[in-house]
Short mmCIF file of C-alpha atoms in Angstrom, two decimals:
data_model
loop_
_atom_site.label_atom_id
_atom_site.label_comp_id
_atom_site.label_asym_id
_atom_site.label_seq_id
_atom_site.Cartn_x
_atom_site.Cartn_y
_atom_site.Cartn_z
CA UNK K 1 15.78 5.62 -26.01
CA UNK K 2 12.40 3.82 -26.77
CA UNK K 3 9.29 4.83 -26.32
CA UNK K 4 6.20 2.36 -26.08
CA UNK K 5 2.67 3.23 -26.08
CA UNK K 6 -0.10 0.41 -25.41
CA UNK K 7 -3.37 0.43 -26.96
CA UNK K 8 -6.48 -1.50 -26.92
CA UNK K 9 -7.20 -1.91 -23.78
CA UNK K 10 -11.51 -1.80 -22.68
CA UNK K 11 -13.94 -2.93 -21.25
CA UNK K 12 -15.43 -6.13 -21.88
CA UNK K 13 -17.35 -9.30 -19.87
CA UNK K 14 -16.28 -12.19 -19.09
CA UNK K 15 -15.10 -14.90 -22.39
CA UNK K 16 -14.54 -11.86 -24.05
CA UNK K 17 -11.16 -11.35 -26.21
CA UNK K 18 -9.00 -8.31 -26.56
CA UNK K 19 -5.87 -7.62 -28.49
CA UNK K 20 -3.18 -5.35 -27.06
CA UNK K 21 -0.92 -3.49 -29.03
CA UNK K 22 2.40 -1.96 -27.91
CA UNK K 23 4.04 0.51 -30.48
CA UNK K 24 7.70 1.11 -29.96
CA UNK K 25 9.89 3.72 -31.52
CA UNK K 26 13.21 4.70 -31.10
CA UNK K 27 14.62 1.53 -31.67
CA UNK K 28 14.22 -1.78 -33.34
CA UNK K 29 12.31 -4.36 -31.28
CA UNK K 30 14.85 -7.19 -32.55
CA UNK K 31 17.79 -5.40 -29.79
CA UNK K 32 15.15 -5.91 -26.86
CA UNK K 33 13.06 -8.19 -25.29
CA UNK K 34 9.80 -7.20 -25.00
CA UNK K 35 7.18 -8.11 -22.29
CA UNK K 36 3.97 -7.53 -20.76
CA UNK K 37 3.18 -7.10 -17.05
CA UNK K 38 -0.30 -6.50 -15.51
CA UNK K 39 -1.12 -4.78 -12.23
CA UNK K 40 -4.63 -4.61 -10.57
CA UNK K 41 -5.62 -2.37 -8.09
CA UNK K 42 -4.18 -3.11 -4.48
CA UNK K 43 -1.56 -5.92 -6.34
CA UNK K 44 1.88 -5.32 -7.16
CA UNK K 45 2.65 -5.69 -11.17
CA UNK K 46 3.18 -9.15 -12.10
CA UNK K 47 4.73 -10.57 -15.20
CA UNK K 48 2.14 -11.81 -17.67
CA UNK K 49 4.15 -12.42 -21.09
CA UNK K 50 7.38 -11.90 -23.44
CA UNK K 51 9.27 -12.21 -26.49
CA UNK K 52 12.47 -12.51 -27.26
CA UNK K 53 13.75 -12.88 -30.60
CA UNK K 54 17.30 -14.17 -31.30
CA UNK K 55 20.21 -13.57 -33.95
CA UNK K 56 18.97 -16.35 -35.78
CA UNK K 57 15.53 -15.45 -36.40
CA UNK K 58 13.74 -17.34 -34.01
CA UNK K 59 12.19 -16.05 -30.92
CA UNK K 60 11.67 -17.42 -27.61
CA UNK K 61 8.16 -16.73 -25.68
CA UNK K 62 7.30 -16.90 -22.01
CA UNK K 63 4.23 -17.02 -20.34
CA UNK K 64 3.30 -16.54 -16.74
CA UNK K 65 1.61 -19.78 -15.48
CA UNK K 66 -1.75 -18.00 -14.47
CA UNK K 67 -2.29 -17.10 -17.92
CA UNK K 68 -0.76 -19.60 -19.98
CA UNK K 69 -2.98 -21.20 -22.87
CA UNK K 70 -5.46 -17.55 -22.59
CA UNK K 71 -2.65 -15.22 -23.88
CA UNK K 72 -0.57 -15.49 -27.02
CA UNK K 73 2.59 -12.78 -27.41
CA UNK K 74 3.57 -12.21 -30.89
CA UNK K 75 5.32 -9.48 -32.83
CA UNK K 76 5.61 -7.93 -35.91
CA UNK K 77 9.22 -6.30 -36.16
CA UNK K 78 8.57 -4.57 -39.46
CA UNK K 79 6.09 -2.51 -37.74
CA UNK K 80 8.12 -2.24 -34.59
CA UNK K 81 4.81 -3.44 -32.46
CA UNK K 82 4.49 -6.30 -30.22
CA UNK K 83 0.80 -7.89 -29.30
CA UNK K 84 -0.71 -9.76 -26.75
CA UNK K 85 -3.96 -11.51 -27.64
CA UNK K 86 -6.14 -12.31 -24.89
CA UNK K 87 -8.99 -15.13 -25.06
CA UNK K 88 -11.59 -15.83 -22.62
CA UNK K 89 -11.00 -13.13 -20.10
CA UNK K 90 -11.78 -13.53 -16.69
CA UNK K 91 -12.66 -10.81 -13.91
CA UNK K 92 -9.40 -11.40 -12.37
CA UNK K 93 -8.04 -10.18 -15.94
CA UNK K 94 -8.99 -6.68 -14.89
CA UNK K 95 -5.74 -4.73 -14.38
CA UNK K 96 -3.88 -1.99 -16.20
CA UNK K 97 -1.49 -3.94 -18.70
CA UNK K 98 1.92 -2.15 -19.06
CA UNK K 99 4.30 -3.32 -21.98
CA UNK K 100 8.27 -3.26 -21.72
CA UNK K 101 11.62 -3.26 -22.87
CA UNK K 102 14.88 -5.09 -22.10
CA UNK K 103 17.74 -6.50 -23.58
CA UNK K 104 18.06 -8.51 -20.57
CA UNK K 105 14.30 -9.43 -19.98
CA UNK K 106 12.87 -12.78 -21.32
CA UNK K 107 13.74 -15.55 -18.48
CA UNK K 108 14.15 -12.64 -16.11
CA UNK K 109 11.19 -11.68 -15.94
CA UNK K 110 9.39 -14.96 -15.84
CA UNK K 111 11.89 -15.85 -13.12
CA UNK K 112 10.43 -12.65 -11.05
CA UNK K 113 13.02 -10.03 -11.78
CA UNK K 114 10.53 -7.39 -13.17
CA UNK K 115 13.05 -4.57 -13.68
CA UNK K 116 12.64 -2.82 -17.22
CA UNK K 117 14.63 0.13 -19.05
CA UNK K 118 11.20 1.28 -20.76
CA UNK K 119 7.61 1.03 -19.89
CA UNK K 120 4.90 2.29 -21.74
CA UNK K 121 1.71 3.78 -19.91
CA UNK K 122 -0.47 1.11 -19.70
CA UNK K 123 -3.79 0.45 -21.17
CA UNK K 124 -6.48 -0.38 -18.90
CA UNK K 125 -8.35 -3.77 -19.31
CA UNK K 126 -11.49 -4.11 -16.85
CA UNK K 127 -13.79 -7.37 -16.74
CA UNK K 128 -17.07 -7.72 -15.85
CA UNK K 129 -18.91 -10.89 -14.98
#
């Protein structure tokens, strides 16, 4: 079992930046691949970002197109959290951002397959113009 829990989420304007965090326990992040999704209200979720890391070390990261260049995934494996920093934000940021977990997620999810053993709450990001 894992268990994630976002944070940071808030209310900001527009060419604001946030951070989201998304603690996991239960489990070391290395096993999974970890992602972020978004959904706004009256949209289905959508992927937005993950992280994959491999046996070697290296990681591999994928970004929906809408928000590539804005958001940077990165993760810190010795505190089991995984981030997703977001730069000038844009009303059609506002959504609540859910983080997940999947050993088969990565290229899955950025090909449109969104299923996920674990998904935190979600944090709620709105912005204003």
């Amino acid at each position: 079992q894992v268990q994630l829990v976002e944070s940071g989420g808030g209310a900001v304007q527009a060419g604001g930046s946030l951070r989201l965090s998304c603690a996991a326990s239960g489990r070391t992040l290395s096993r999974y691949a970890m992602g972020w999704f978004r959904q706004a209200p009256g949209k289905e979720r959508e992927f937005v970002a993950a992280i994959r890391w491999t046996a070697y070390n290296t990681y591999y990261t994928y970004y929906a197109d809408s928000v590539k260049g804005r958001f940077t995934i990165s993760s810190d494996n010795a505190k089991n959290t995984v981030y997703l920093q977001i730069l000038s934000l844009k009303p059609e940021d506002t959504a609540v951002y859910y983080c997940a977990a999947d050993p088969r997620g990565g290229s899955m999810w950025s090909q449109g397959d969104l299923r996920s053993d674990y998904w935190g709450q979600g944090t709620q990001v709105t912005v204003s113009s």
